mmCIF file of C-alpha atoms in Angstrom:
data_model
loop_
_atom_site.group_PDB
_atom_site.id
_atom_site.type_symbol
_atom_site.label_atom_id
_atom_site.label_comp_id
_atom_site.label_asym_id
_atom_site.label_seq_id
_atom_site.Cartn_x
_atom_site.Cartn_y
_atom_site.Cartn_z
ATOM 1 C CA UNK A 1 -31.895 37.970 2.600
ATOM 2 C CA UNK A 2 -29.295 40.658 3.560
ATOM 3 C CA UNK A 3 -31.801 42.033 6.256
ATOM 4 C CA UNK A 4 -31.962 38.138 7.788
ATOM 5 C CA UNK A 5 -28.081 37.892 7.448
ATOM 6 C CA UNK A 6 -27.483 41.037 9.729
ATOM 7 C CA UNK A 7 -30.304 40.582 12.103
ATOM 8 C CA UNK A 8 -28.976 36.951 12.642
ATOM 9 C CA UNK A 9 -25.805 38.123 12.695
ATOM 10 C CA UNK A 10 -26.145 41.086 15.394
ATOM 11 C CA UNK A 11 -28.581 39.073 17.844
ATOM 12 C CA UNK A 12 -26.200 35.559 17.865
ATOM 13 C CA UNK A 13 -22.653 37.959 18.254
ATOM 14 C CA UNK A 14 -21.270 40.988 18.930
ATOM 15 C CA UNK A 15 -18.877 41.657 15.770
ATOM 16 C CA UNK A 16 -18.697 45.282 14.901
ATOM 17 C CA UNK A 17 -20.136 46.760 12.061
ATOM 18 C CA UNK A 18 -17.184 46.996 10.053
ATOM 19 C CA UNK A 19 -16.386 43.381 9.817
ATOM 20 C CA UNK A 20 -19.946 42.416 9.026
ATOM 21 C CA UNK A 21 -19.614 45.152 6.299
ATOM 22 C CA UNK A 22 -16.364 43.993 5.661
ATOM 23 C CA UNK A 23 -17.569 40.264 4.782
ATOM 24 C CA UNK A 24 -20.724 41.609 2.892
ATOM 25 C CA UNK A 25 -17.754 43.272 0.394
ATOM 26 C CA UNK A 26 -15.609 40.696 0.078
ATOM 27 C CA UNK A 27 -15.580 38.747 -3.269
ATOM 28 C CA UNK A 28 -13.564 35.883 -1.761
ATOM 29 C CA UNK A 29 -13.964 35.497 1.886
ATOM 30 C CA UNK A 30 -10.329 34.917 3.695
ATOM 31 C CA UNK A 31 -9.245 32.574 6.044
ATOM 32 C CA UNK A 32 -8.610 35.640 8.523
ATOM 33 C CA UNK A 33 -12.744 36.460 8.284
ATOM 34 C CA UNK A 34 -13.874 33.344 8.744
ATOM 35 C CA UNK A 35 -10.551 32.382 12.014
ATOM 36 C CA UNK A 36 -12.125 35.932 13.161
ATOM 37 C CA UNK A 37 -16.218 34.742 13.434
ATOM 38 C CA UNK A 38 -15.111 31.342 15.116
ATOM 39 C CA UNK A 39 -12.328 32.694 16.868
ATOM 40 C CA UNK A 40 -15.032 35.551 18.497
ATOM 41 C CA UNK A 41 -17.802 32.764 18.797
ATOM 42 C CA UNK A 42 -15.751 30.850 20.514
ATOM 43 C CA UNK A 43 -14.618 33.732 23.055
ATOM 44 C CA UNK A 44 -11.328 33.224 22.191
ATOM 45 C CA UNK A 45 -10.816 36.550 20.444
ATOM 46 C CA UNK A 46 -12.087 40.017 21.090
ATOM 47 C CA UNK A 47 -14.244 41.262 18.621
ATOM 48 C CA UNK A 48 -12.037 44.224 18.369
ATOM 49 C CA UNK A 49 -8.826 41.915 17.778
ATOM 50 C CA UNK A 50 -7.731 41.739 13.839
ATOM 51 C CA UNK A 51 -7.574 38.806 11.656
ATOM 52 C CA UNK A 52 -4.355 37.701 11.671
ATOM 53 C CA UNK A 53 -4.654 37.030 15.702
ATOM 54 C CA UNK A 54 -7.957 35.397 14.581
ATOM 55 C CA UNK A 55 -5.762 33.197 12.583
ATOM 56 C CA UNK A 56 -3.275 32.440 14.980
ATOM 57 C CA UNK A 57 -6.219 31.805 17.541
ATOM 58 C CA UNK A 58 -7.267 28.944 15.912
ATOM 59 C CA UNK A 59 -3.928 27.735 15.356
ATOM 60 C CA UNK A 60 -3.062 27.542 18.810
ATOM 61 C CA UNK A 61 -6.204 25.765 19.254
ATOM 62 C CA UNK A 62 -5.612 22.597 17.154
ATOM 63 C CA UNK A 63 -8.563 24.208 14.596
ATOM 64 C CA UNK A 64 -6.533 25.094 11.565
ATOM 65 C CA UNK A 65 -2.721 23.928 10.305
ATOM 66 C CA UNK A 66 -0.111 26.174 10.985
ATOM 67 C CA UNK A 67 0.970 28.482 7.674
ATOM 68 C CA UNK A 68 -2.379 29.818 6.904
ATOM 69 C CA UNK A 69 -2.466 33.413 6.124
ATOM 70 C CA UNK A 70 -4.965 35.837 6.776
ATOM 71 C CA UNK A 71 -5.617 37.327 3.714
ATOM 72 C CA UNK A 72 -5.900 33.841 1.818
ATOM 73 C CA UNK A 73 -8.996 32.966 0.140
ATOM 74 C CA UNK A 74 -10.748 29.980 1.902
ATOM 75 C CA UNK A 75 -11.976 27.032 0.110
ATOM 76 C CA UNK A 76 -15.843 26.223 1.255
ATOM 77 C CA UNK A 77 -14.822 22.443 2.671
ATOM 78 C CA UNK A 78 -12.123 24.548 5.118
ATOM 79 C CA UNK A 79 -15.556 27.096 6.568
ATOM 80 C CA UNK A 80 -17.616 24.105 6.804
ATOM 81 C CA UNK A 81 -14.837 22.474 8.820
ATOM 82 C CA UNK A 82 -14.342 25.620 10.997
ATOM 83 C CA UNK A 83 -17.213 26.146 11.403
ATOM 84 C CA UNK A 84 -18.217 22.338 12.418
ATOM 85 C CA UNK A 85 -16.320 23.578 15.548
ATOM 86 C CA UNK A 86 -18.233 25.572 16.754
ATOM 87 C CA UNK A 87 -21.157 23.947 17.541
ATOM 88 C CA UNK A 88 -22.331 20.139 18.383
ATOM 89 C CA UNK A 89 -22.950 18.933 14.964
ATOM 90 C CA UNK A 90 -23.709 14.696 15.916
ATOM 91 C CA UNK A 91 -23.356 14.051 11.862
ATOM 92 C CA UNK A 92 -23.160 10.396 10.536
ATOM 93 C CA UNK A 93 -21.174 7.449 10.985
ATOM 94 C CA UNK A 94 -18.392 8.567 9.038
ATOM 95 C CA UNK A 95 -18.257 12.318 10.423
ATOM 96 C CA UNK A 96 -18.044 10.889 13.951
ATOM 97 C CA UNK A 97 -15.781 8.173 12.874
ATOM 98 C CA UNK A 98 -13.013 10.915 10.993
ATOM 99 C CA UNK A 99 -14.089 13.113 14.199
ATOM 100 C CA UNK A 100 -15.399 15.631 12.090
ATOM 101 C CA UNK A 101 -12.762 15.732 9.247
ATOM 102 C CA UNK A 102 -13.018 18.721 6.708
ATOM 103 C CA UNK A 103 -14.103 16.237 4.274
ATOM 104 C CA UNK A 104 -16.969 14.837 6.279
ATOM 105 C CA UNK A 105 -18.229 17.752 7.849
ATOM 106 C CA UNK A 106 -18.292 19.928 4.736
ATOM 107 C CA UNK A 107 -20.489 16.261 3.744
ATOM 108 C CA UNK A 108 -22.669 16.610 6.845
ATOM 109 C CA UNK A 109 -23.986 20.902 6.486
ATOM 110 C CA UNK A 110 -24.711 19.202 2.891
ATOM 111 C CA UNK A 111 -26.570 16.521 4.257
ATOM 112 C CA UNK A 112 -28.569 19.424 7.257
ATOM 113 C CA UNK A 113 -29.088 21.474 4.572
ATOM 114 C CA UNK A 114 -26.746 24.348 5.383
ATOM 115 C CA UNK A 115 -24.897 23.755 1.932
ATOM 116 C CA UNK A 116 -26.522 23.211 -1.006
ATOM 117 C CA UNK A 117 -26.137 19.593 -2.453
ATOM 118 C CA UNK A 118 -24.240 20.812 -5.766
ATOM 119 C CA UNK A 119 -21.462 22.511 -3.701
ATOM 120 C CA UNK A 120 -18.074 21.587 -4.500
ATOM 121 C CA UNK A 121 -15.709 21.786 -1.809
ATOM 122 C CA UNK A 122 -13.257 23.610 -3.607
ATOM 123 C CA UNK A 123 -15.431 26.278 -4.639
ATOM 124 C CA UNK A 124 -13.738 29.789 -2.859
ATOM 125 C CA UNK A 125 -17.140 31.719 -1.694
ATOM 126 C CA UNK A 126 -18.027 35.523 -0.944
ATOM 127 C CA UNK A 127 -18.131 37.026 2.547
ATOM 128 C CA UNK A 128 -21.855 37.362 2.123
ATOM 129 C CA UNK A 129 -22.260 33.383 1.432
ATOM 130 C CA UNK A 130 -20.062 32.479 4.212
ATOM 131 C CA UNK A 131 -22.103 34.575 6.333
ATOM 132 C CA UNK A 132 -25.128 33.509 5.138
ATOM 133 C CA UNK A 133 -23.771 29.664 6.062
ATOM 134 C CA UNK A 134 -22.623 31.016 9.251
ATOM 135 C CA UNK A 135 -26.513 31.914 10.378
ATOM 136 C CA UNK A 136 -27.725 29.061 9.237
ATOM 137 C CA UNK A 137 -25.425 27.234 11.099
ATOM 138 C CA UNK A 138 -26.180 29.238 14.091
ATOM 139 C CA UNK A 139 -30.726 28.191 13.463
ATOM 140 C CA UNK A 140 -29.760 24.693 12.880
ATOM 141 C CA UNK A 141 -26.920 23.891 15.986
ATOM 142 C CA UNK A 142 -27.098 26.285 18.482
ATOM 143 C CA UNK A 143 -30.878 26.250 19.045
ATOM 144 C CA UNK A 144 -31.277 29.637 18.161
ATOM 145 C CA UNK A 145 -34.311 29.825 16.580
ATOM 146 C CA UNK A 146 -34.954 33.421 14.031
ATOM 147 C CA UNK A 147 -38.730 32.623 14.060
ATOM 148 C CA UNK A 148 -38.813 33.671 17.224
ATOM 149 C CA UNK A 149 -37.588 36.791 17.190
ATOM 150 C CA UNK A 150 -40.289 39.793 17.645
ATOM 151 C CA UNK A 151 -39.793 42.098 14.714
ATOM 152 C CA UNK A 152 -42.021 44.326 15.912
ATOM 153 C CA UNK A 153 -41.213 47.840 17.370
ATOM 154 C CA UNK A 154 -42.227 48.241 21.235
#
């Protein structure tokens, strides 16, 4: 599973090493990582940029309240709602009636399959998890499609 992560992860971006290792370590992921993967997805941040700009990137750009710190631990509604940015997610009536709102669009990667169905939206998840979401957000809205990858040496 780790393998998939960071071969997903290093063919759909360009992050540098030491934030995907960075993520894989962290207990609680942090508003900063997660500002920092949309933020860079979006090209609205260089990947070399730190967190905290991630952070205020996203603030700037209607994505997240103002007053969230960097270092903060992230609850799993708040990634699903970041990351429902990112991509064109069509969702149900009532995601594209709230225009994605964290409530409905943490609802709606339940619903695709993204998070499992026992998630609670509170629930504060490790780097590795929201990574893991991440690429399968990536296969499911972006078209990207892992199975067709080669994995073979040339």
């Amino acid at each position: 599973m780790l393998i998939v992560i960071l071969l997903a992860g290093g063919l759909a971006f360009t992050q540098s090493a030491d934030v995907i290792t960075d993520l894989l370590e962290s207990d609680k992921v942090s508003f900063g990582q997660v500002s920092y993967l949309a933020a860079v997805q979006m090209n609205l941040l260089d990947e070399n940029d730190s967190y905290e700009n991630a952070v205020k990137v996203l603030v700037d750009n209607d994505i997240i309240p103002d007053g969230e710190e960097a270092d903060t631990p992230i609850p799993l509604v708040d990634i699903a709602y970041i990351y429902s940015k990112l991509w064109d997610v069509k969702g149900g009536l009532m995601y594209r009636l709230t225009k994605g709102s964290p409530r409905y669009a943490f609802r709606q990667f339940q619903s695709d399959g993204i998070i499992s169905s026992d998630a609670d939206p509170a629930w504060l998840v490790s780097g590795a998890k929201a990574l893991s979401i991440f690429t399968s957000c990536v296969n499911k809205y972006s078209g990207f499609d892992m199975r067709s990858v080669s994995m073979e040496v040339e």
